[in-house]
Structures are given as structure tokens and as C-alpha cells.
Amino acid sequence: CKQLFEQTGSTITSSEFQHNLIRILRENKVEFLKAPYMAWAQMAHYCQPKERCVHQIQGPIDMIMFEHVDALILDFHFDEKKKLGEKGKGEFEYVFKSEIKAELVHDAEVRGSQKFTDLQFLDCCLLAPVKERKTMLSELAQHVRKHGSAAHFILAKPGGTASVQVQLAKDHLRLRASIRHSLVFTLDGQCQPMTATRHKDEGKNERVPCNLSDLWGLRLPNILYFFLSIGAIQTQVLINVVQNQMIETIPQMDTEDYRMLLHRILPLRTQIAHQLITQLSAKDERYHKREAMHCWRWYMKAPCSVAQPPAIVLDEWQLEHHQIAKLQKEHKDQDGAPAALDFLFVVTHFHKNATKVHQYRSVEEVICAIHLKALDLLGYFTHATQSEDPQSGLSMFSDALMKTNAPEFSEYSVLLVELFRTKALTCSHFKFMNPDFQNAADVAEKSRDPWESGDRDTQHFPEELRLPALYATLDRSMQQNYEKCCLLVSRIWSLLPMALSQDEAWYSDVSKDLLAFNTVVRALHKTLRNLIEVIAAVLFLEKKTEIDPYHYNELPQQLPFGQESNTAMGVVIDYIMRNDEHFGEPQLYYNRAERLKYLANEKFMSCKDLEADLYKGFRFWCTAKTIWEELRKERVPPSAILPEIDEIFPHADDMLRVKLHRVIDLGDQKWAHEDYVDPEGPPAV
């Protein structure tokens, strides 16, 4: 569990790692390029003499298969001390493709063979198992040379049925074509197959297969490849579009709640993809002639068909650069800087500005338009621009956002609203899915009830939960309610990122519950980021902005949902909620300062400024309470708030204030229980 928590903080999945790496490179002004399809192929392409941007490549041995890669560095030895006969510090291991081929050609010549071509070398590498590649290359080279190609060798191999051998040969040719004709960026900004980028004077012209769309999907406009190269749009969205399918891989924590969330956000994800498909269809009719989109999930034996979403045409917004700049100066943030262009800003000042047609002329106008269009698609506005008198206004969701009046939590407030809407925020234990169970009735294994004696999950719940003095005598049902309060508070707090020290690893407590909840939050967070990126791309595809696409490089870091939380904030408040004011040491930590010092210096050493984060977390909790109070006013079913949240939220608010006031000074508070006596005296007025 601790390893999973640390991995969550370091974003182990490929897409999350790439997204965070690009963000770090951009913040440090490091130039980078993201490959359109295969990074290995892009590196190999830049090794050719006429477009040489890469001098040497360090990577796995499989990269030697790509054309133009003759020298490959396998490993560096930075830390090892040099021993007799071994590589030492500052040295590295490498291989030359020419030497490998020379050995194979020599063996072939001994047997009276002809010249060993590049395609035959690629065939041998693909046929040989990775672990046996060194020992089998020579033998495979003989067979491939004898039959001319690997496909003919597969067809001539005895012992198999004809249909199976034909399918194996086709699969091999498909794999070889994906490497040989991989799509790459050229220096002039075009996206072309590697074999089509050769210069005529090289004498190596090779026919490009006409069915490359079977390998890579339909081709995208160059502007989208440009967005991809600068990290302005995630690969997953484009995969959904060009391959006409959605693929869901198994998460870190597979729960019933996670699967239910995927089901509920599928219409939104489909609509996001079709916003892009609608624009691409105007340029390539093949996007409209395809079959229905399919969704693959790790627990399904076959893909499910995704229903065609309703056609939604997003309205434009009347935005002027001088007006935006004026409003930013008039509404400064708490540090005196101009107001940020975020969800709260655009909702507050432009919610009545929907229009039929508008052209955006500055980066600031584009940023505001992207925010407004995203909220519009999510249902935050009520307007009808198709009428003679266009009008736009607030829905209950944008109204709740405005009532918070908390610019610092603008992005997290929208995320919280979406968690409420998708019913993903609960105060109940998660049901963890057990992949070993085949019986559908037994597939869900509920996390253990911490109040059941003799069967306690000690990694998640302590043996003795130290309750506040007022709650120590409560019956079991009230104790269960307190447990729900802990779950609700810690989950909401975990939405906020916490500044952690780069010098200290996370050695504090972990929470299995928050890991499961974070998995749910990340799925929703990623979907919202995809929405932002697609709307930004559509603006350029529709040519509704006059800014140079070069300036789009400035936009990604100014758009929301760029960085996910690390759940540390939730772990900290969960510990405070589950322990008494002395943290198990009655003779110690007798005042607020001592308790905060213990938490910062002994319990959560990785936190840079624990006190500031606790105040920040409490402010966000007050923001969440405002959102809850506004959304619960909805009387038309189905409500945006789960009934259990409605029941527990007031109690959770009371308990959080009681517990947190023991660590930081919350000032004047209206305590829910008149008989509560603080050992340090009443809160200061």
C-alpha cells in the first residue's frame, strides 16, 4: 500500500508521466518534441545524415532494428566503482548494427548465402524471442536468407495448418510495416512515413503501403500533430479518434466505484471525441463513414459498442481583450496580482456573453473562450443563442461556483462539482474487485468494516481509534457515522495538492481508501483535461482565432487540470481526525503549538509548510460546504448530492472544526455541541 502511494505521487503510468514531464520541461524552458506515434522511430529518423538532430541514442537493444540506428548505447555506469575486467564510473556499453550484420553475413557466406539485407535483418529481429535473440539470430538469418523473407519462411515451416500460418505471416508483415513505415516528424514540420522521407539521391526509394491507415488509423491534420509535438494535447484523445475506439486499462486500485464512474462519464468522453471528429469529418469524409465507436475494458471479454452522442454545437462568447485586462486589474488576488483567468473569473464576468459568431484575437481571449466552452459543454450555462434575442445565464452548477467566491480553488471547485454530479464522492467504504473470482455474485469484495472486532484491517485502521472525548461514549451506530465523517473529510481534502519536500521521501502513514479514491479522481481529472485540450484544438481547426499557432505553446500551462493531487493532504487530515488531541501521549502535546510541532517534525516530515497547508485545506473545506449547500437545494430528482452525503456533511463539518481547532487556531467558531469544552479554553473571538 505504501509503495502504491509513493507511486501515485510520482505518476507511474505512461500518460501521466509524460504529462508531468512535459509540464516540468515547459516550466524550466527546456525545448522538447513529442513524437506523433513511436518515440523510437522518431529518434531513429533524426539519426539519418540529411536530417541529423540526434548524435547518439541510449535505449534498449530493440532500437537497433530501426533504420539509421547503427550505434546504440545500452547502459551508462555512473556510480559503480571500477573493478578488474568490469566497466567503471563514467563508462558505457554500446553495440554497432554493422558489426552484428557482419557476423551474420559472414556466417551466411560460409554457407554460400547471398547478401544479407536490412529487411532480412529486421525480419530476424522480429522473429527471435527477446531472451533468445543473441543465440537465434544466426540460425534465423540462414532460414530467412534461404526463403527470401520471414513471411515465406513462416508459410513454408512444416507442422502447422495453412490458415494459422497465413495469419501468422500477415501479423508479421503488419508488425514489420509498423516499424519500417512508422510515421515521424520531418524537419519541415510534416508527418510522413520514415521510408517516404528518404532523398532520391540515396537510391533507396521504397513503396509505402497504401493501407497505412490500417496500422495507424486515419491521418490527422498537421495542426493536430503540431499540438501533439508541443504536448498541448494528450495522445489518448487522438487514439480514440483515429482508431475509433476507447481502451481502458486496469487501474492501480480496481473498485466497483471506479467501474461505475467509467460508465457514467462514458457519454462525456464520447462527446469529447466527437467534438473533434465533427471537425475532422469536414476535411476527411472517412471519419463519418466508420462504424460505431467501441470501448475496450480490462474486465470485459469483448468490446462494447458506444452509442452515437447527440450533436452539440458550442456557442461562441463575446470577449474583448481590453475588457479582460480591465477586469483583471480591478479584481486583484490576495497577493495584489491581476486576477487569474480561471473558471470563477469567466463565470462571474462573462456568463451572459454567449453569441452566435465571434473571432478571438488574443491569447487572453482564447483562454477565456476555452474555459467558457468547456463549462458550456458540461452544462454550467442556460442559454439559447439560436433565438432572435440570444440570452445566457447560470445553471445551478455555475451558480454554486460563483457563491464560493474562492479564486484560489476555482479548478478544484469544478472538479468537486463533477464528483458530486457523477456520484463518485461518497462516504462509504470502497468495494475492491477481486480478479480471482469468476462467480459474478462473488466478484466484489467489500473493504472490511473497521468497527467489527476481530476482523480489522490494521494497515488501514488502527487497533484502537482514539475518538474525541465527547464521542468516546457513543454507541456503535454513532461511531460508524464518525467513520463516515473521516472518510468524507479526508477525500475532499485529498483533492488539493500538498507541497512536499524534494529532499524527504514519504515515510508517513498511507491510506488504502485514499489510494482507491485517488484512482477515481484521476480518471475524472484526465477526462476534464481532455475536454480542455480538445476544445482548444477545435478553436484552431475551425479557424476562429487569429493568433499565430506558435503562441499556443504559451497556453497549455495556463489551462486548468494540468497537475493532479498527491493525496497527502487527505492523509494528514485523516490522521488528525482519527486521533485524540494528545496523539496517544497524554503527558505530551498539551497545547496547540506542541501538537503542530509534533505533526510537522515527527509525523509528516515531508511537508514543506504543514500549518499553511492546514489553513488552506480548511478554506477549501468551507468552499466545499458552500457548493454542497447550493447543490442540495435542487429538488428535481435525481439530485446532484447523494442522500448519505446530505446526512453526514453537517456532522463531518462539526467534527472537523473540533479536531482541527486542537492543532491550528480557527478563530471564532459556532460549535455544534454546547457541552463541548476545549481544554485550552474557548476559541478566541
XYZ file of C-alpha atoms in Angstrom:
685
model
C 0.000 0.000 0.000
C 2.852 2.364 0.866
C 4.555 1.608 -2.441
C 1.333 2.353 -4.315
C 1.026 5.681 -2.501
C 4.576 6.649 -3.402
C 3.959 5.561 -6.985
C 0.800 7.662 -7.087
C 2.817 10.700 -6.070
C 5.382 10.002 -8.769
C 2.805 9.244 -11.534
C 3.905 5.822 -12.737
C 1.555 5.403 -15.682
C 2.896 6.357 -19.075
C 0.433 9.124 -19.965
C 0.654 10.728 -16.518
C 4.451 10.555 -16.547
C 4.613 12.173 -19.988
C 2.165 14.893 -18.997
C 4.093 15.819 -15.845
C 7.458 15.603 -17.609
C 6.243 17.987 -20.310
C 4.952 20.373 -17.640
C 8.341 20.359 -15.871
C 10.252 20.881 -19.121
C 7.975 23.750 -20.085
C 8.297 25.411 -16.657
C 12.090 25.210 -16.931
C 12.061 26.444 -20.551
C 13.653 23.256 -21.902
C 12.980 22.646 -25.591
C 11.351 19.288 -26.330
C 9.458 17.417 -29.033
C 6.820 14.752 -28.558
C 6.753 12.115 -31.302
C 3.468 11.693 -33.211
C 3.448 7.897 -32.827
C 6.605 5.947 -31.843
C 9.371 7.776 -29.982
C 11.922 5.139 -31.069
C 11.086 5.704 -34.730
C 11.345 9.486 -34.323
C 14.786 9.178 -32.727
C 15.918 6.827 -35.496
C 14.685 9.211 -38.185
C 16.698 12.084 -36.702
C 19.836 9.907 -36.920
C 19.909 9.907 -40.724
C 22.627 12.144 -42.229
C 20.359 14.582 -44.106
C 18.184 15.364 -41.022
C 20.598 14.608 -38.212
C 19.388 16.122 -34.947
C 20.420 13.222 -32.727
C 24.060 12.227 -32.383
C 23.706 9.085 -30.262
C 20.829 7.142 -28.720
C 20.714 5.368 -25.386
C 17.964 2.770 -25.183
C 17.017 -0.910 -25.237
C 18.550 -3.294 -27.739
C 15.286 -3.403 -29.725
C 16.061 0.051 -31.139
C 18.811 -1.482 -33.280
C 16.019 -2.757 -35.568
C 15.188 0.748 -36.807
C 16.768 2.152 -39.911
C 19.555 4.757 -39.466
C 20.422 3.418 -35.983
C 23.877 1.923 -36.338
C 25.378 2.739 -32.927
C 23.286 2.192 -29.789
C 24.300 2.903 -26.185
C 22.830 0.213 -23.951
C 23.820 1.400 -20.481
C 25.771 4.047 -18.579
C 27.856 3.335 -15.479
C 27.698 6.473 -13.361
C 28.014 5.147 -9.807
C 29.783 1.801 -9.955
C 33.390 1.638 -8.812
C 35.665 0.164 -11.440
C 36.768 -3.385 -10.824
C 39.181 -5.588 -12.696
C 37.641 -6.588 -16.001
C 34.438 -4.561 -15.422
C 33.045 -1.257 -16.612
C 33.800 1.612 -14.287
C 32.371 5.013 -13.461
C 31.921 7.237 -16.491
C 31.977 4.344 -18.965
C 29.147 2.901 -21.045
C 28.173 -0.176 -23.042
C 27.289 0.026 -26.744
C 26.715 -2.080 -29.860
C 27.104 -1.480 -33.606
C 24.478 -2.786 -36.011
C 27.131 -3.068 -38.725
C 29.159 -5.477 -36.558
C 26.116 -7.628 -35.823
C 25.227 -7.788 -39.517
C 28.852 -8.506 -40.457
C 28.840 -11.579 -38.238
C 25.553 -12.759 -39.724
C 26.781 -12.089 -43.270
C 29.986 -13.978 -42.525
C 28.007 -16.970 -41.297
C 25.821 -16.762 -44.398
C 28.837 -16.579 -46.706
C 30.292 -19.675 -45.097
C 27.100 -21.451 -46.089
C 27.192 -19.984 -49.605
C 24.484 -17.393 -48.993
C 23.747 -14.164 -50.760
C 23.868 -10.636 -49.321
C 22.037 -10.115 -46.022
C 19.671 -7.120 -46.489
C 18.290 -4.625 -43.981
C 14.792 -6.077 -44.345
C 16.075 -9.576 -43.635
C 17.892 -8.300 -40.542
C 14.629 -6.716 -39.347
C 12.805 -9.989 -40.047
C 15.281 -11.915 -37.909
C 14.983 -9.470 -35.018
C 11.179 -9.702 -35.061
C 11.143 -13.496 -35.254
C 13.638 -14.092 -32.452
C 12.277 -14.123 -28.878
C 13.801 -11.308 -26.804
C 15.502 -13.616 -24.307
C 16.946 -15.863 -27.048
C 17.744 -13.199 -29.638
C 21.539 -13.464 -29.259
C 21.612 -17.224 -29.806
C 18.917 -17.486 -32.502
C 19.841 -14.651 -34.878
C 22.412 -16.704 -36.763
C 20.044 -19.636 -37.295
C 17.158 -17.380 -38.296
C 19.392 -15.483 -40.734
C 20.024 -18.742 -42.581
C 16.286 -19.551 -42.851
C 15.280 -16.018 -43.841
C 18.028 -15.849 -46.479
C 17.012 -19.223 -47.850
C 13.316 -18.285 -48.261
C 13.886 -14.631 -49.127
C 11.796 -13.197 -46.260
C 10.361 -14.119 -42.881
C 6.835 -14.310 -44.307
C 7.857 -17.002 -46.817
C 9.750 -18.835 -44.074
C 6.626 -18.860 -41.862
C 4.468 -20.170 -44.705
C 6.985 -22.912 -45.554
C 7.529 -24.008 -41.963
C 6.208 -27.580 -41.527
C 3.913 -28.733 -38.771
C 1.198 -26.058 -38.854
C -2.170 -25.662 -40.519
C -2.329 -23.452 -43.595
C -4.854 -20.970 -42.143
C -2.776 -20.452 -38.988
C 0.435 -19.987 -40.956
C -1.201 -17.454 -43.282
C -2.450 -15.462 -40.290
C 0.996 -15.570 -38.645
C 2.601 -14.343 -41.860
C 0.097 -11.471 -42.093
C 0.717 -10.500 -38.473
C 4.453 -10.467 -39.090
C 4.135 -8.290 -42.182
C 1.896 -5.909 -40.268
C 4.431 -5.621 -37.443
C 7.304 -5.129 -39.873
C 5.399 -2.415 -41.721
C 4.672 -0.570 -38.452
C 8.433 -0.326 -37.840
C 9.582 0.141 -41.414
C 6.958 2.770 -42.295
C 6.465 4.377 -38.890
C 5.096 7.927 -39.061
C 7.578 10.594 -37.944
C 8.066 14.355 -37.985
C 10.354 15.776 -40.640
C 12.389 18.917 -40.086
C 9.937 20.942 -42.179
C 7.083 20.017 -39.824
C 5.404 17.325 -41.919
C 4.234 13.970 -40.551
C 5.268 11.255 -43.031
C 6.328 7.580 -43.099
C 10.035 7.021 -42.475
C 10.519 5.409 -45.888
C 8.893 8.382 -47.643
C 11.419 10.807 -46.164
C 14.406 9.359 -47.987
C 16.057 11.582 -50.543
C 16.027 10.394 -54.144
C 19.804 10.576 -54.457
C 20.135 7.841 -51.822
C 18.827 5.263 -54.243
C 16.713 3.616 -51.522
C 13.228 4.632 -52.566
C 10.698 2.146 -51.248
C 6.992 1.973 -51.964
C 4.877 2.966 -48.981
C 1.909 0.619 -48.411
C -1.381 2.237 -49.338
C -3.112 0.806 -46.269
C -1.154 2.688 -43.598
C -4.481 3.711 -42.055
C -4.883 0.065 -41.015
C -1.712 0.444 -38.940
C -2.029 3.965 -37.554
C -5.640 4.914 -38.134
C -6.835 7.829 -40.248
C -4.456 10.700 -40.788
C -4.837 13.889 -38.734
C -4.403 17.496 -39.889
C -0.918 18.909 -39.443
C -2.157 21.390 -36.838
C -3.064 18.484 -34.505
C 0.322 16.893 -34.995
C 1.805 20.276 -34.086
C -0.264 20.399 -30.881
C 0.867 16.876 -30.096
C 4.533 17.750 -30.651
C 4.436 20.548 -28.057
C 2.449 18.477 -25.542
C -0.706 20.561 -25.924
C -2.986 17.550 -26.435
C -2.723 14.068 -24.956
C -2.189 11.032 -27.132
C -5.162 9.163 -25.683
C -7.692 11.559 -27.192
C -6.188 11.204 -30.659
C -6.085 7.402 -30.309
C -9.814 7.435 -29.576
C -10.413 9.471 -32.718
C -8.123 7.866 -35.298
C -8.672 4.260 -34.182
C -12.368 4.743 -33.384
C -12.128 3.003 -30.038
C -11.576 3.675 -26.348
C -9.267 1.440 -24.357
C -9.460 1.267 -20.558
C -6.546 -0.444 -18.804
C -6.662 -1.847 -15.297
C -6.149 0.861 -12.642
C -3.943 0.729 -9.563
C -6.994 0.175 -7.348
C -9.836 -1.627 -9.100
C -13.061 -0.838 -7.268
C -16.744 -1.004 -8.004
C -16.883 2.788 -7.691
C -14.168 3.190 -10.345
C -16.037 0.989 -12.811
C -19.252 2.859 -12.112
C -17.514 6.180 -12.770
C -16.240 4.924 -16.140
C -19.811 4.027 -17.032
C -21.143 7.453 -16.006
C -18.503 9.543 -17.772
C -18.587 7.491 -20.985
C -21.139 9.858 -22.622
C -18.880 12.825 -21.802
C -15.781 11.086 -23.144
C -17.659 10.118 -26.294
C -18.883 13.680 -26.760
C -15.314 14.977 -26.349
C -14.108 12.640 -29.099
C -16.985 13.587 -31.387
C -16.324 17.292 -30.973
C -13.012 16.546 -32.686
C -14.452 14.009 -35.146
C -17.030 16.549 -36.338
C -14.271 18.946 -37.353
C -12.146 16.216 -38.947
C -15.107 14.935 -40.977
C -15.259 18.247 -42.807
C -11.735 17.547 -44.088
C -11.926 13.767 -44.498
C -15.293 12.065 -45.035
C -13.860 8.717 -43.917
C -14.327 9.850 -40.317
C -18.108 9.863 -40.890
C -18.272 6.561 -42.756
C -16.861 4.450 -39.947
C -18.718 2.045 -37.717
C -19.823 2.939 -34.201
C -17.042 3.543 -31.706
C -16.120 0.634 -29.416
C -14.931 0.614 -25.825
C -12.446 -1.975 -24.538
C -12.166 -2.527 -20.783
C -9.809 -4.822 -18.963
C -12.575 -6.869 -17.287
C -14.701 -7.393 -20.413
C -14.307 -10.379 -22.726
C -15.462 -8.377 -25.754
C -15.726 -4.674 -26.567
C -18.993 -2.851 -26.135
C -20.469 -0.552 -28.765
C -20.696 3.128 -27.796
C -23.874 4.955 -28.772
C -23.534 7.947 -31.071
C -23.742 11.102 -28.926
C -26.146 13.920 -29.769
C -24.677 16.633 -31.971
C -23.762 19.584 -29.766
C -22.673 22.845 -31.352
C -20.967 25.028 -28.774
C -21.722 28.732 -28.871
C -19.148 31.485 -29.087
C -18.550 34.166 -26.467
C -18.305 37.900 -26.836
C -14.849 38.610 -25.426
C -12.636 41.653 -25.860
C -9.002 41.859 -24.813
C -9.214 45.346 -23.317
C -12.233 44.366 -21.220
C -10.470 41.261 -19.885
C -7.368 43.286 -18.941
C -9.520 45.905 -17.185
C -11.366 43.278 -15.126
C -8.100 41.605 -14.160
C -6.769 44.882 -12.761
C -9.996 45.665 -10.925
C -10.190 42.250 -9.253
C -6.731 41.508 -7.910
C -5.930 38.341 -5.990
C -4.915 38.213 -2.322
C -1.288 38.940 -3.243
C -2.198 42.030 -5.239
C -1.554 40.429 -8.644
C -4.083 40.691 -11.509
C -6.874 38.139 -11.281
C -6.165 34.785 -12.928
C -8.143 33.721 -15.992
C -9.921 30.762 -14.415
C -13.386 29.240 -14.205
C -14.612 31.605 -11.497
C -13.363 34.665 -13.392
C -15.125 33.809 -16.667
C -18.334 32.700 -14.966
C -18.503 35.863 -12.885
C -17.886 38.337 -15.710
C -18.937 36.663 -18.971
C -21.806 34.261 -18.246
C -24.232 36.499 -20.196
C -21.965 36.927 -23.234
C -22.963 33.938 -25.370
C -23.210 34.804 -29.059
C -23.516 33.090 -32.432
C -20.283 34.220 -34.071
C -17.062 35.649 -32.700
C -13.392 35.764 -33.644
C -10.780 35.613 -30.884
C -7.816 37.923 -31.449
C -5.579 37.492 -28.388
C -4.228 34.742 -26.182
C -6.312 36.042 -23.255
C -9.498 35.855 -25.310
C -8.669 32.285 -26.340
C -8.036 31.224 -22.718
C -11.367 32.675 -21.565
C -13.186 31.110 -24.526
C -11.756 27.664 -23.746
C -12.928 27.920 -20.118
C -16.407 29.071 -21.150
C -16.845 26.450 -23.868
C -15.763 23.670 -21.503
C -18.256 24.786 -18.864
C -20.906 25.133 -21.560
C -20.448 21.517 -22.649
C -20.614 20.404 -19.005
C -23.956 22.198 -18.545
C -22.908 25.196 -16.475
C -24.928 27.671 -18.575
C -28.532 28.016 -19.688
C -28.805 29.944 -22.949
C -30.390 29.859 -26.385
C -28.334 31.650 -28.996
C -30.462 30.258 -31.793
C -33.326 32.589 -30.894
C -33.747 36.135 -32.136
C -32.712 37.520 -28.760
C -29.780 35.436 -27.503
C -29.666 35.095 -23.736
C -27.355 33.187 -21.438
C -27.334 32.663 -17.709
C -26.170 30.497 -14.842
C -27.204 26.935 -14.155
C -27.190 25.554 -10.622
C -23.593 24.357 -11.082
C -22.127 27.687 -12.163
C -24.248 29.433 -9.541
C -22.653 27.234 -6.872
C -19.237 28.059 -8.292
C -19.941 31.798 -8.059
C -21.213 31.525 -4.482
C -17.854 30.107 -3.354
C -16.020 33.300 -4.358
C -12.708 31.446 -3.910
C -10.408 32.091 -6.898
C -7.591 30.008 -5.414
C -9.857 26.922 -5.559
C -11.546 27.610 -8.901
C -10.243 24.487 -10.642
C -10.753 22.213 -7.617
C -14.282 23.532 -7.135
C -15.238 22.428 -10.660
C -13.626 19.044 -10.006
C -15.634 18.734 -6.776
C -18.873 19.658 -8.548
C -18.216 16.945 -11.133
C -17.520 14.418 -8.362
C -20.902 15.300 -6.870
C -22.634 15.048 -10.270
C -21.136 11.664 -11.126
C -21.930 10.319 -7.631
C -18.232 9.491 -7.286
C -17.873 11.259 -3.922
C -19.271 9.035 -1.191
C -18.624 8.426 2.491
C -18.804 4.634 2.305
C -16.045 2.052 2.041
C -14.974 1.003 -1.421
C -15.769 -2.405 -2.825
C -12.489 -3.751 -4.157
C -12.798 -6.035 -7.154
C -11.083 -9.389 -6.837
C -9.936 -10.621 -10.276
C -9.565 -14.193 -8.970
C -13.293 -14.630 -8.531
C -15.107 -15.944 -11.601
C -18.540 -16.073 -9.987
C -20.348 -12.796 -10.691
C -22.041 -12.957 -7.285
C -18.671 -13.008 -5.501
C -16.745 -10.610 -7.714
C -17.000 -7.650 -5.304
C -15.077 -7.847 -2.042
C -16.050 -5.054 0.276
C -13.328 -3.458 2.369
C -13.583 -4.602 5.943
C -15.753 -2.688 8.401
C -13.300 -1.131 10.893
C -15.857 -1.382 13.679
C -16.175 -5.171 13.517
C -13.958 -6.675 16.189
C -11.595 -9.492 15.287
C -11.534 -8.678 11.586
C -9.915 -5.252 11.451
C -7.783 -4.059 8.547
C -4.830 -2.920 10.659
C -2.948 -1.332 7.739
C -5.856 0.989 7.110
C -7.483 1.324 10.521
C -5.652 1.377 13.883
C -6.450 -1.213 16.528
C -7.998 1.477 18.704
C -9.498 4.520 17.082
C -8.919 7.389 19.517
C -12.085 9.444 19.390
C -12.704 12.941 20.767
C -13.776 12.882 24.403
C -17.359 13.754 23.514
C -17.643 10.746 21.174
C -15.895 8.161 23.336
C -19.168 7.023 24.907
C -21.249 6.894 21.753
C -22.946 3.697 20.626
C -21.816 1.705 17.598
C -24.146 3.406 15.118
C -22.816 6.831 16.058
C -19.251 5.548 15.810
C -19.993 4.363 12.300
C -21.235 7.845 11.470
C -17.964 9.239 12.776
C -16.099 6.854 10.483
C -18.105 8.220 7.547
C -17.150 11.732 8.644
C -13.467 10.753 8.492
C -13.873 9.289 5.012
C -15.746 12.314 3.654
C -13.344 14.890 5.101
C -10.178 13.085 4.007
C -11.487 12.514 0.473
C -12.431 16.158 -0.057
C -9.130 17.381 1.392
C -7.198 14.961 -0.836
C -8.312 16.923 -3.916
C -5.850 19.677 -3.004
C -2.162 19.241 -3.865
C 0.284 19.475 -0.992
C 3.773 20.911 -1.316
C 6.238 18.160 -0.399
C 9.936 18.440 0.249
C 12.136 17.186 -2.578
C 14.764 16.067 -0.070
C 12.470 13.847 2.015
C 10.740 10.693 0.790
C 7.231 9.964 2.058
C 7.713 7.840 5.193
C 4.442 8.769 6.888
C 1.121 6.976 7.003
C -0.710 5.850 3.897
C -4.377 5.174 3.267
C -5.767 2.383 1.164
C -9.065 4.236 0.993
C -7.455 7.416 -0.367
C -5.495 5.421 -2.939
C -8.762 3.979 -4.217
C -10.429 7.385 -4.187
C -7.452 8.981 -5.939
C -7.799 6.414 -8.736
C -11.385 7.582 -9.242
C -10.395 11.262 -9.110
C -7.597 10.816 -11.654
C -9.968 9.242 -14.184
C -12.307 12.227 -13.915
C -9.410 14.699 -13.830
C -7.944 13.238 -17.022
C -11.319 13.409 -18.771
C -11.700 17.087 -17.878
C -8.184 17.811 -19.138
C -9.025 16.025 -22.398
C -12.097 18.232 -22.698
C -9.999 21.386 -22.296
C -7.419 20.252 -24.854
C -9.973 19.187 -27.473
C -11.882 22.465 -27.214
C -8.604 24.350 -27.646
C -7.724 22.259 -30.719
C -11.198 22.726 -32.235
C -10.817 26.502 -31.945
C -7.839 26.331 -34.269
C -9.398 23.742 -36.587
C -12.446 25.984 -37.019
C -10.121 28.965 -37.584
C -11.982 31.008 -35.008
C -8.828 32.519 -33.606
C -6.451 34.891 -35.303
C -3.447 34.282 -33.086
C -0.419 32.559 -34.532
C -0.358 28.826 -33.616
C 3.192 29.434 -32.412
C 1.706 31.262 -29.424
C -0.271 28.159 -28.485
C 2.901 26.998 -26.777
C 2.066 29.592 -24.116
C -1.430 28.222 -23.480
C -1.092 24.699 -22.006
C 0.404 25.853 -18.697
C -2.384 28.448 -18.371
C -5.186 25.928 -18.835
C -6.798 24.024 -15.927
C -6.401 20.413 -14.823
C -2.719 20.328 -15.674
C -1.493 18.730 -12.437
C -3.077 16.077 -10.241
C -3.049 15.940 -6.458
C -0.893 13.521 -4.462
C -3.484 12.681 -1.716
C -1.031 13.785 1.009
C -3.439 16.444 2.271
C -6.072 13.774 2.817
C -3.638 11.529 4.705
C -2.729 14.354 7.091
C -6.295 15.348 7.939
C -7.298 11.684 8.206
C -4.651 11.206 10.907
C -5.839 14.288 12.788
C -9.472 13.141 12.607
C -8.717 9.615 13.841
C -6.614 10.530 16.884
C -7.172 12.367 20.160
C -5.627 15.726 20.923
C -2.532 14.154 22.504
C -1.907 11.668 19.649
C -1.658 8.805 22.155
C 0.737 10.628 24.530
C -1.346 12.162 27.391
C 1.710 13.742 29.004
C 2.836 15.423 25.787
C 1.445 17.816 23.199
C -0.638 19.668 25.765
C -1.169 22.774 23.626
C -1.806 23.713 20.026
C 1.791 24.716 19.237
C 3.194 21.422 20.570
C 0.718 19.373 18.561
C 1.507 21.217 15.338
C 5.219 20.832 16.005
C 4.799 17.084 16.522
C 2.868 16.700 13.262
C 5.356 18.771 11.250
C 8.634 17.473 12.711
C 7.890 13.866 13.673
C 4.822 12.615 11.806
C 4.771 14.345 8.412
C 8.352 15.472 7.816
C 7.867 15.536 4.022
C 5.502 18.522 4.200
C 7.133 21.873 3.469
C 4.703 24.075 5.423
C 2.167 21.985 7.289
C 0.494 24.886 9.105
C -0.134 26.822 5.879
C -1.478 23.674 4.209
C -3.890 23.020 7.097
C -5.299 26.529 6.840
C -5.535 26.125 3.084
C -7.307 22.794 3.488
C -9.824 24.300 5.902
C -10.562 27.149 3.481
C -11.205 24.597 0.759
C -13.467 22.654 3.095
C -15.517 25.832 3.611
C -15.664 26.187 -0.175
C -16.847 22.585 -0.475
C -19.505 23.254 2.149
C -20.804 26.207 0.124
C -21.007 24.027 -3.012
C -22.824 21.329 -1.060
C -25.335 23.817 0.335
C -26.084 25.194 -3.128
C -26.380 21.853 -4.916
C -28.602 20.316 -2.246
C -31.222 22.987 -2.957
C -32.093 21.087 -6.128
C -35.467 19.485 -5.633
C -35.970 17.862 -9.042
C -34.732 14.235 -8.938
C -32.191 12.913 -9.399
C -30.380 15.213 -7.003
C -26.752 16.110 -7.577
C -26.000 15.098 -3.979
C -26.177 11.544 -2.668
C -28.520 11.169 0.332
C -25.721 9.794 2.529
C -23.621 12.910 1.813
C -26.557 15.126 2.777
C -26.871 13.264 6.064
C -23.178 13.137 7.007
C -21.881 16.524 5.796
C -23.139 18.621 8.766
C -21.689 16.143 11.276
C -18.411 15.979 9.355
C -18.210 19.780 9.403
C -18.727 19.849 13.178
C -16.130 17.172 13.842
C -13.536 18.691 11.536
C -13.769 22.033 13.315
C -13.466 20.382 16.728
C -10.452 18.305 15.751
C -8.643 20.883 13.623
C -9.029 23.588 16.286
C -6.787 21.444 18.505
C -3.937 21.937 16.009
C -4.446 25.382 14.446
C -6.427 28.411 15.575
C -9.659 28.568 13.599
C -10.833 31.734 15.335
C -14.485 32.318 16.207
C -16.457 29.121 15.563
C -20.042 28.143 16.239
C -19.592 24.721 17.763
C -22.354 22.240 17.102
C -22.366 20.876 20.655
C -22.932 23.231 23.556
C -21.451 20.829 26.120
C -18.092 20.731 24.337
C -15.273 22.144 26.464
C -11.900 22.845 24.913
C -9.075 22.171 27.433
C -7.328 25.275 26.108
C -10.373 27.431 26.579
C -12.905 28.736 24.066
C -11.752 29.890 20.635
C -10.608 33.475 20.507
C -13.199 35.992 19.327
